[in-house]
PDB file of C-alpha atoms in Angstrom:
ATOM      1  CA  UNK E   1     111.234 106.185 204.309  1.00  0.00           C
ATOM      2  CA  UNK E   2     108.054 104.313 205.133  1.00  0.00           C
ATOM      3  CA  UNK E   3     105.677 103.286 202.360  1.00  0.00           C
ATOM      4  CA  UNK E   4     103.323 106.157 203.195  1.00  0.00           C
ATOM      5  CA  UNK E   5     106.169 108.683 203.238  1.00  0.00           C
ATOM      6  CA  UNK E   6     107.361 107.390 199.867  1.00  0.00           C
ATOM      7  CA  UNK E   7     103.867 107.768 198.418  1.00  0.00           C
ATOM      8  CA  UNK E   8     103.655 111.297 199.798  1.00  0.00           C
ATOM      9  CA  UNK E   9     106.999 112.259 198.226  1.00  0.00           C
ATOM     10  CA  UNK E  10     105.966 110.714 194.892  1.00  0.00           C
ATOM     11  CA  UNK E  11     102.646 112.581 194.941  1.00  0.00           C
ATOM     12  CA  UNK E  12     104.465 115.799 195.856  1.00  0.00           C
ATOM     13  CA  UNK E  13     106.767 115.235 192.875  1.00  0.00           C
ATOM     14  CA  UNK E  14     103.771 114.982 190.542  1.00  0.00           C
ATOM     15  CA  UNK E  15     102.306 118.148 192.029  1.00  0.00           C
ATOM     16  CA  UNK E  16     105.602 119.998 191.797  1.00  0.00           C
ATOM     17  CA  UNK E  17     106.192 118.967 188.181  1.00  0.00           C
ATOM     18  CA  UNK E  18     102.692 120.110 187.263  1.00  0.00           C
ATOM     19  CA  UNK E  19     102.913 123.441 189.073  1.00  0.00           C
ATOM     20  CA  UNK E  20     106.452 124.162 187.868  1.00  0.00           C
ATOM     21  CA  UNK E  21     105.334 123.760 184.273  1.00  0.00           C
ATOM     22  CA  UNK E  22     102.336 126.030 184.722  1.00  0.00           C
ATOM     23  CA  UNK E  23     103.550 128.779 187.064  1.00  0.00           C
ATOM     24  CA  UNK E  24     106.685 127.703 188.961  1.00  0.00           C
ATOM     25  CA  UNK E  25     107.014 127.267 192.748  1.00  0.00           C
ATOM     26  CA  UNK E  26     106.827 123.462 192.785  1.00  0.00           C
ATOM     27  CA  UNK E  27     109.581 123.370 195.401  1.00  0.00           C
ATOM     28  CA  UNK E  28     107.053 124.788 197.852  1.00  0.00           C
ATOM     29  CA  UNK E  29     105.236 121.449 197.491  1.00  0.00           C
ATOM     30  CA  UNK E  30     108.147 118.999 197.620  1.00  0.00           C
ATOM     31  CA  UNK E  31     110.428 120.744 200.124  1.00  0.00           C
ATOM     32  CA  UNK E  32     108.060 120.661 203.128  1.00  0.00           C
ATOM     33  CA  UNK E  33     107.122 117.048 202.366  1.00  0.00           C
ATOM     34  CA  UNK E  34     110.810 116.086 202.414  1.00  0.00           C
ATOM     35  CA  UNK E  35     111.240 117.927 205.699  1.00  0.00           C
ATOM     36  CA  UNK E  36     108.268 116.030 207.107  1.00  0.00           C
ATOM     37  CA  UNK E  37     110.022 112.721 206.346  1.00  0.00           C
ATOM     38  CA  UNK E  38     112.871 113.802 208.635  1.00  0.00           C
ATOM     39  CA  UNK E  39     115.486 114.913 206.100  1.00  0.00           C
ATOM     40  CA  UNK E  40     117.796 117.779 207.151  1.00  0.00           C
ATOM     41  CA  UNK E  41     117.028 121.019 205.251  1.00  0.00           C
ATOM     42  CA  UNK E  42     120.178 121.071 203.112  1.00  0.00           C
ATOM     43  CA  UNK E  43     119.855 117.375 202.179  1.00  0.00           C
ATOM     44  CA  UNK E  44     116.190 117.939 201.368  1.00  0.00           C
ATOM     45  CA  UNK E  45     117.070 120.932 199.189  1.00  0.00           C
ATOM     46  CA  UNK E  46     119.789 119.264 197.108  1.00  0.00           C
ATOM     47  CA  UNK E  47     117.743 116.058 196.727  1.00  0.00           C
ATOM     48  CA  UNK E  48     114.774 118.123 195.617  1.00  0.00           C
ATOM     49  CA  UNK E  49     116.860 120.113 193.119  1.00  0.00           C
ATOM     50  CA  UNK E  50     118.200 116.988 191.444  1.00  0.00           C
ATOM     51  CA  UNK E  51     114.823 115.264 191.472  1.00  0.00           C
ATOM     52  CA  UNK E  52     113.058 118.174 189.776  1.00  0.00           C
ATOM     53  CA  UNK E  53     115.443 118.324 186.796  1.00  0.00           C
ATOM     54  CA  UNK E  54     113.584 115.604 184.808  1.00  0.00           C
ATOM     55  CA  UNK E  55     110.307 117.361 185.556  1.00  0.00           C
ATOM     56  CA  UNK E  56     111.617 120.646 184.169  1.00  0.00           C
ATOM     57  CA  UNK E  57     112.791 118.874 181.020  1.00  0.00           C
ATOM     58  CA  UNK E  58     109.423 117.127 180.714  1.00  0.00           C
ATOM     59  CA  UNK E  59     107.577 120.442 180.976  1.00  0.00           C
ATOM     60  CA  UNK E  60     109.856 122.042 178.389  1.00  0.00           C
ATOM     61  CA  UNK E  61     109.161 119.179 175.959  1.00  0.00           C
ATOM     62  CA  UNK E  62     105.446 119.613 176.561  1.00  0.00           C
ATOM     63  CA  UNK E  63     105.754 123.281 175.549  1.00  0.00           C
ATOM     64  CA  UNK E  64     107.919 122.599 172.489  1.00  0.00           C
ATOM     65  CA  UNK E  65     105.421 124.235 170.109  1.00  0.00           C
ATOM     66  CA  UNK E  66     105.714 127.553 171.988  1.00  0.00           C
ATOM     67  CA  UNK E  67     109.522 127.298 171.892  1.00  0.00           C
ATOM     68  CA  UNK E  68     109.715 127.668 168.125  1.00  0.00           C
ATOM     69  CA  UNK E  69     111.745 130.730 167.094  1.00  0.00           C
ATOM     70  CA  UNK E  70     113.186 131.307 170.587  1.00  0.00           C
ATOM     71  CA  UNK E  71     116.523 129.510 170.266  1.00  0.00           C
ATOM     72  CA  UNK E  72     118.699 132.645 170.192  1.00  0.00           C
ATOM     73  CA  UNK E  73     116.831 134.210 173.114  1.00  0.00           C
ATOM     74  CA  UNK E  74     117.100 131.080 175.241  1.00  0.00           C
ATOM     75  CA  UNK E  75     120.814 130.711 174.490  1.00  0.00           C
ATOM     76  CA  UNK E  76     121.437 134.315 175.523  1.00  0.00           C
ATOM     77  CA  UNK E  77     119.328 134.270 178.667  1.00  0.00           C
ATOM     78  CA  UNK E  78     120.276 130.694 179.490  1.00  0.00           C
ATOM     79  CA  UNK E  79     124.003 131.432 179.454  1.00  0.00           C
ATOM     80  CA  UNK E  80     123.558 134.209 182.017  1.00  0.00           C
ATOM     81  CA  UNK E  81     121.229 132.042 184.072  1.00  0.00           C
ATOM     82  CA  UNK E  82     123.740 129.191 184.177  1.00  0.00           C
ATOM     83  CA  UNK E  83     126.302 131.524 185.724  1.00  0.00           C
ATOM     84  CA  UNK E  84     123.767 132.655 188.314  1.00  0.00           C
ATOM     85  CA  UNK E  85     122.670 129.101 189.101  1.00  0.00           C
ATOM     86  CA  UNK E  86     126.268 128.015 189.578  1.00  0.00           C
ATOM     87  CA  UNK E  87     126.904 130.904 191.949  1.00  0.00           C
ATOM     88  CA  UNK E  88     123.804 130.053 193.980  1.00  0.00           C
ATOM     89  CA  UNK E  89     124.791 126.384 194.295  1.00  0.00           C
ATOM     90  CA  UNK E  90     128.269 127.353 195.491  1.00  0.00           C
ATOM     91  CA  UNK E  91     126.755 129.690 198.082  1.00  0.00           C
ATOM     92  CA  UNK E  92     124.568 126.878 199.401  1.00  0.00           C
ATOM     93  CA  UNK E  93     127.603 124.653 199.882  1.00  0.00           C
ATOM     94  CA  UNK E  94     129.942 127.280 201.329  1.00  0.00           C
ATOM     95  CA  UNK E  95     127.635 129.029 203.771  1.00  0.00           C
ATOM     96  CA  UNK E  96     127.179 127.296 207.169  1.00  0.00           C
ATOM     97  CA  UNK E  97     124.133 125.010 207.413  1.00  0.00           C
ATOM     98  CA  UNK E  98     122.773 127.259 210.161  1.00  0.00           C
ATOM     99  CA  UNK E  99     122.637 130.034 207.569  1.00  0.00           C
ATOM    100  CA  UNK E 100     120.379 127.877 205.395  1.00  0.00           C
ATOM    101  CA  UNK E 101     118.023 127.313 208.329  1.00  0.00           C
ATOM    102  CA  UNK E 102     117.848 131.080 208.828  1.00  0.00           C
ATOM    103  CA  UNK E 103     117.696 132.199 205.206  1.00  0.00           C
ATOM    104  CA  UNK E 104     115.267 129.677 203.714  1.00  0.00           C
ATOM    105  CA  UNK E 105     112.159 130.760 205.677  1.00  0.00           C
ATOM    106  CA  UNK E 106     112.843 134.294 204.445  1.00  0.00           C
ATOM    107  CA  UNK E 107     113.273 133.041 200.868  1.00  0.00           C
ATOM    108  CA  UNK E 108     110.050 131.042 201.056  1.00  0.00           C
ATOM    109  CA  UNK E 109     108.254 134.116 202.364  1.00  0.00           C
ATOM    110  CA  UNK E 110     109.633 136.132 199.451  1.00  0.00           C
ATOM    111  CA  UNK E 111     108.581 133.395 197.035  1.00  0.00           C
ATOM    112  CA  UNK E 112     105.051 133.387 198.444  1.00  0.00           C
ATOM    113  CA  UNK E 113     104.881 137.148 198.058  1.00  0.00           C
ATOM    114  CA  UNK E 114     105.892 136.763 194.419  1.00  0.00           C
ATOM    115  CA  UNK E 115     103.223 134.110 193.892  1.00  0.00           C
ATOM    116  CA  UNK E 116     100.573 136.382 195.398  1.00  0.00           C
ATOM    117  CA  UNK E 117     101.716 139.332 193.278  1.00  0.00           C
ATOM    118  CA  UNK E 118     101.811 137.354 190.034  1.00  0.00           C
ATOM    119  CA  UNK E 119      98.381 138.647 188.859  1.00  0.00           C
ATOM    120  CA  UNK E 120      99.673 142.209 189.234  1.00  0.00           C
ATOM    121  CA  UNK E 121     102.724 141.304 187.174  1.00  0.00           C
ATOM    122  CA  UNK E 122     100.481 139.832 184.482  1.00  0.00           C
ATOM    123  CA  UNK E 123      98.358 142.988 184.491  1.00  0.00           C
ATOM    124  CA  UNK E 124     101.491 145.103 184.129  1.00  0.00           C
ATOM    125  CA  UNK E 125     102.486 142.910 181.180  1.00  0.00           C
ATOM    126  CA  UNK E 126      99.155 143.514 179.462  1.00  0.00           C
ATOM    127  CA  UNK E 127      99.399 147.279 179.990  1.00  0.00           C
ATOM    128  CA  UNK E 128     102.925 147.295 178.597  1.00  0.00           C
ATOM    129  CA  UNK E 129     101.905 145.306 175.541  1.00  0.00           C
ATOM    130  CA  UNK E 130      98.943 147.612 174.885  1.00  0.00           C
ATOM    131  CA  UNK E 131     101.230 150.644 174.989  1.00  0.00           C
ATOM    132  CA  UNK E 132     104.130 149.032 173.146  1.00  0.00           C
ATOM    133  CA  UNK E 133     103.107 150.206 169.681  1.00  0.00           C
ATOM    134  CA  UNK E 134     105.009 153.446 170.111  1.00  0.00           C
ATOM    135  CA  UNK E 135     107.843 151.941 172.172  1.00  0.00           C
ATOM    136  CA  UNK E 136     108.807 148.450 171.060  1.00  0.00           C
ATOM    137  CA  UNK E 137     111.747 148.316 173.452  1.00  0.00           C
ATOM    138  CA  UNK E 138     114.631 145.877 173.289  1.00  0.00           C
ATOM    139  CA  UNK E 139     113.610 142.616 171.570  1.00  0.00           C
ATOM    140  CA  UNK E 140     115.394 140.563 174.252  1.00  0.00           C
ATOM    141  CA  UNK E 141     115.025 142.794 177.280  1.00  0.00           C
ATOM    142  CA  UNK E 142     118.510 144.279 177.161  1.00  0.00           C
ATOM    143  CA  UNK E 143     120.918 144.542 180.116  1.00  0.00           C
ATOM    144  CA  UNK E 144     118.088 144.955 182.619  1.00  0.00           C
ATOM    145  CA  UNK E 145     116.636 141.541 181.819  1.00  0.00           C
ATOM    146  CA  UNK E 146     120.066 139.911 181.742  1.00  0.00           C
ATOM    147  CA  UNK E 147     120.869 141.307 185.185  1.00  0.00           C
ATOM    148  CA  UNK E 148     117.519 140.222 186.549  1.00  0.00           C
ATOM    149  CA  UNK E 149     117.925 136.703 185.179  1.00  0.00           C
ATOM    150  CA  UNK E 150     121.413 136.472 186.701  1.00  0.00           C
ATOM    151  CA  UNK E 151     120.178 137.382 190.186  1.00  0.00           C
ATOM    152  CA  UNK E 152     117.033 135.238 189.919  1.00  0.00           C
ATOM    153  CA  UNK E 153     119.113 132.260 188.848  1.00  0.00           C
ATOM    154  CA  UNK E 154     121.506 132.733 191.764  1.00  0.00           C
ATOM    155  CA  UNK E 155     118.459 132.485 194.014  1.00  0.00           C
ATOM    156  CA  UNK E 156     117.312 129.445 192.011  1.00  0.00           C
ATOM    157  CA  UNK E 157     120.655 127.690 192.452  1.00  0.00           C
ATOM    158  CA  UNK E 158     120.574 128.380 196.182  1.00  0.00           C
ATOM    159  CA  UNK E 159     117.021 127.267 196.898  1.00  0.00           C
ATOM    160  CA  UNK E 160     114.795 127.423 193.834  1.00  0.00           C
ATOM    161  CA  UNK E 161     111.290 128.033 195.146  1.00  0.00           C
ATOM    162  CA  UNK E 162     109.472 130.407 192.784  1.00  0.00           C
ATOM    163  CA  UNK E 163     112.448 131.354 190.645  1.00  0.00           C
ATOM    164  CA  UNK E 164     110.235 130.359 187.717  1.00  0.00           C
ATOM    165  CA  UNK E 165     107.767 133.001 188.878  1.00  0.00           C
ATOM    166  CA  UNK E 166     110.615 135.511 188.918  1.00  0.00           C
ATOM    167  CA  UNK E 167     111.518 134.563 185.345  1.00  0.00           C
ATOM    168  CA  UNK E 168     107.954 134.985 184.100  1.00  0.00           C
ATOM    169  CA  UNK E 169     107.629 138.323 185.863  1.00  0.00           C
ATOM    170  CA  UNK E 170     110.886 139.670 184.460  1.00  0.00           C
ATOM    171  CA  UNK E 171     110.409 138.427 180.910  1.00  0.00           C
ATOM    172  CA  UNK E 172     106.761 139.411 180.930  1.00  0.00           C
ATOM    173  CA  UNK E 173     107.579 142.991 181.845  1.00  0.00           C
ATOM    174  CA  UNK E 174     110.602 143.394 179.579  1.00  0.00           C
ATOM    175  CA  UNK E 175     109.743 141.374 176.461  1.00  0.00           C
ATOM    176  CA  UNK E 176     107.080 141.928 173.839  1.00  0.00           C
ATOM    177  CA  UNK E 177     106.015 138.316 173.763  1.00  0.00           C
ATOM    178  CA  UNK E 178     103.001 136.082 174.313  1.00  0.00           C
ATOM    179  CA  UNK E 179     102.774 134.853 177.899  1.00  0.00           C
ATOM    180  CA  UNK E 180     102.609 131.194 176.857  1.00  0.00           C
ATOM    181  CA  UNK E 181     105.842 131.557 174.888  1.00  0.00           C
ATOM    182  CA  UNK E 182     107.419 133.260 177.881  1.00  0.00           C
ATOM    183  CA  UNK E 183     106.314 130.348 180.044  1.00  0.00           C
ATOM    184  CA  UNK E 184     107.860 127.907 177.572  1.00  0.00           C
ATOM    185  CA  UNK E 185     111.182 129.754 177.712  1.00  0.00           C
ATOM    186  CA  UNK E 186     110.934 129.791 181.503  1.00  0.00           C
ATOM    187  CA  UNK E 187     110.651 126.000 181.587  1.00  0.00           C
ATOM    188  CA  UNK E 188     113.829 125.550 179.553  1.00  0.00           C
ATOM    189  CA  UNK E 189     115.851 128.060 181.576  1.00  0.00           C
ATOM    190  CA  UNK E 190     114.612 126.603 184.876  1.00  0.00           C
ATOM    191  CA  UNK E 191     115.733 123.155 183.709  1.00  0.00           C
ATOM    192  CA  UNK E 192     119.175 124.561 182.911  1.00  0.00           C
ATOM    193  CA  UNK E 193     119.538 126.238 186.295  1.00  0.00           C
ATOM    194  CA  UNK E 194     118.331 123.187 188.221  1.00  0.00           C
ATOM    195  CA  UNK E 195     120.659 121.061 186.109  1.00  0.00           C
ATOM    196  CA  UNK E 196     123.807 123.094 186.753  1.00  0.00           C
ATOM    197  CA  UNK E 197     123.064 123.237 190.486  1.00  0.00           C
ATOM    198  CA  UNK E 198     122.454 119.475 190.537  1.00  0.00           C
ATOM    199  CA  UNK E 199     125.797 118.816 188.803  1.00  0.00           C
ATOM    200  CA  UNK E 200     127.601 120.819 191.481  1.00  0.00           C
ATOM    201  CA  UNK E 201     125.715 119.037 194.270  1.00  0.00           C
ATOM    202  CA  UNK E 202     126.493 115.609 192.810  1.00  0.00           C
ATOM    203  CA  UNK E 203     130.197 116.018 193.572  1.00  0.00           C
ATOM    204  CA  UNK E 204     130.047 117.445 197.071  1.00  0.00           C
ATOM    205  CA  UNK E 205     126.599 117.154 198.680  1.00  0.00           C
ATOM    206  CA  UNK E 206     124.760 114.355 200.475  1.00  0.00           C
ATOM    207  CA  UNK E 207     121.609 113.118 198.744  1.00  0.00           C
ATOM    208  CA  UNK E 208     118.706 110.941 199.775  1.00  0.00           C
ATOM    209  CA  UNK E 209     118.554 108.884 196.602  1.00  0.00           C
ATOM    210  CA  UNK E 210     115.136 107.429 197.381  1.00  0.00           C
ATOM    211  CA  UNK E 211     113.742 110.960 197.528  1.00  0.00           C
ATOM    212  CA  UNK E 212     115.572 111.908 194.314  1.00  0.00           C
ATOM    213  CA  UNK E 213     114.124 108.944 192.424  1.00  0.00           C
ATOM    214  CA  UNK E 214     110.576 109.445 193.693  1.00  0.00           C
ATOM    215  CA  UNK E 215     110.580 113.162 192.859  1.00  0.00           C
ATOM    216  CA  UNK E 216     112.229 112.566 189.477  1.00  0.00           C
ATOM    217  CA  UNK E 217     109.576 110.072 188.374  1.00  0.00           C
ATOM    218  CA  UNK E 218     106.730 112.092 189.865  1.00  0.00           C
ATOM    219  CA  UNK E 219     107.877 115.422 188.428  1.00  0.00           C
ATOM    220  CA  UNK E 220     108.345 113.897 184.958  1.00  0.00           C
ATOM    221  CA  UNK E 221     104.713 112.788 185.013  1.00  0.00           C
ATOM    222  CA  UNK E 222     103.686 116.159 186.426  1.00  0.00           C
ATOM    223  CA  UNK E 223     105.545 118.037 183.699  1.00  0.00           C
ATOM    224  CA  UNK E 224     103.413 116.369 181.042  1.00  0.00           C
ATOM    225  CA  UNK E 225     100.241 116.978 183.025  1.00  0.00           C
ATOM    226  CA  UNK E 226     101.116 120.641 183.435  1.00  0.00           C
ATOM    227  CA  UNK E 227     101.825 121.093 179.736  1.00  0.00           C
ATOM    228  CA  UNK E 228      98.546 119.443 178.673  1.00  0.00           C
ATOM    229  CA  UNK E 229      95.974 120.718 181.156  1.00  0.00           C
ATOM    230  CA  UNK E 230      97.657 123.692 182.827  1.00  0.00           C
ATOM    231  CA  UNK E 231      95.796 126.282 180.802  1.00  0.00           C
ATOM    232  CA  UNK E 232      92.476 124.867 182.031  1.00  0.00           C
ATOM    233  CA  UNK E 233      93.264 125.116 185.739  1.00  0.00           C
ATOM    234  CA  UNK E 234      92.274 128.076 187.856  1.00  0.00           C
ATOM    235  CA  UNK E 235      95.370 130.152 188.700  1.00  0.00           C
ATOM    236  CA  UNK E 236      93.634 131.271 191.887  1.00  0.00           C
ATOM    237  CA  UNK E 237      93.288 127.684 193.123  1.00  0.00           C
ATOM    238  CA  UNK E 238      96.902 126.862 192.286  1.00  0.00           C
ATOM    239  CA  UNK E 239      98.096 130.032 193.975  1.00  0.00           C
ATOM    240  CA  UNK E 240      96.108 129.180 197.096  1.00  0.00           C
ATOM    241  CA  UNK E 241      97.634 125.697 197.280  1.00  0.00           C
ATOM    242  CA  UNK E 242     101.157 127.059 196.877  1.00  0.00           C
ATOM    243  CA  UNK E 243     100.689 129.701 199.577  1.00  0.00           C
ATOM    244  CA  UNK E 244      99.176 127.183 201.994  1.00  0.00           C
ATOM    245  CA  UNK E 245     101.980 124.680 201.550  1.00  0.00           C
ATOM    246  CA  UNK E 246     104.591 127.424 201.722  1.00  0.00           C
ATOM    247  CA  UNK E 247     103.258 128.670 205.045  1.00  0.00           C
ATOM    248  CA  UNK E 248     103.426 125.108 206.369  1.00  0.00           C
ATOM    249  CA  UNK E 249     107.065 124.904 205.223  1.00  0.00           C
ATOM    250  CA  UNK E 250     107.939 128.138 207.043  1.00  0.00           C
ATOM    251  CA  UNK E 251     106.296 126.886 210.239  1.00  0.00           C
ATOM    252  CA  UNK E 252     108.135 123.566 210.005  1.00  0.00           C
ATOM    253  CA  UNK E 253     111.494 125.257 209.546  1.00  0.00           C
ATOM    254  CA  UNK E 254     110.945 127.694 212.408  1.00  0.00           C
ATOM    255  CA  UNK E 255     109.926 124.877 214.770  1.00  0.00           C
ATOM    256  CA  UNK E 256     112.879 122.573 213.979  1.00  0.00           C
TER     257      UNK E 256
END
């Protein structure tokens, strides 16, 4: 990488760590930047996954106050999510690389749709909580949430863009819980899924270690930024940035 490319990857890592902590979808920032440096899509994806693990951990530490009392829930949901993340990582390595080139633009498009729909999911959460007095529901979401987390984590292990948004949407709709506490749990589970996928990739995939290091340092800084100032940022602005960068990523992949 040139000096300017390295700076761009580092800055993208900070942005991704910040956005992942607040809403998820940070991969939509780092992945297109890695592609722009000339990395092949699969190498860019596995390097990005490993690099974002420290950022996820940093964000989870920043939300440690909201994690109090959620240990049992995170263990239960995290165990299922680890299985899903492992399955997704194996799929990435076993499917032909041409399949990745075909599938990822579709996955990014789906992720962008989820980002756009997030306000509707939040509104549905509020309506459910207002009506929950007569129907408390399952305290941990039951089999429906477990199944949803399994499938979302398989997607996260395969590519990872916006699986945090999926987590927030699922837990928000199926748990009677404050949204900030849900976001805190999301950060921990996302770190677990990225971690298990990264462990698999370490043994069999090709990494660009410069990219990994730059994203790791940047996302760690971004995780702390996201935890401290995320609640003050306009979700509309963040959503607009994510959608713009995601569209650029789709165009880049389709033109390769």
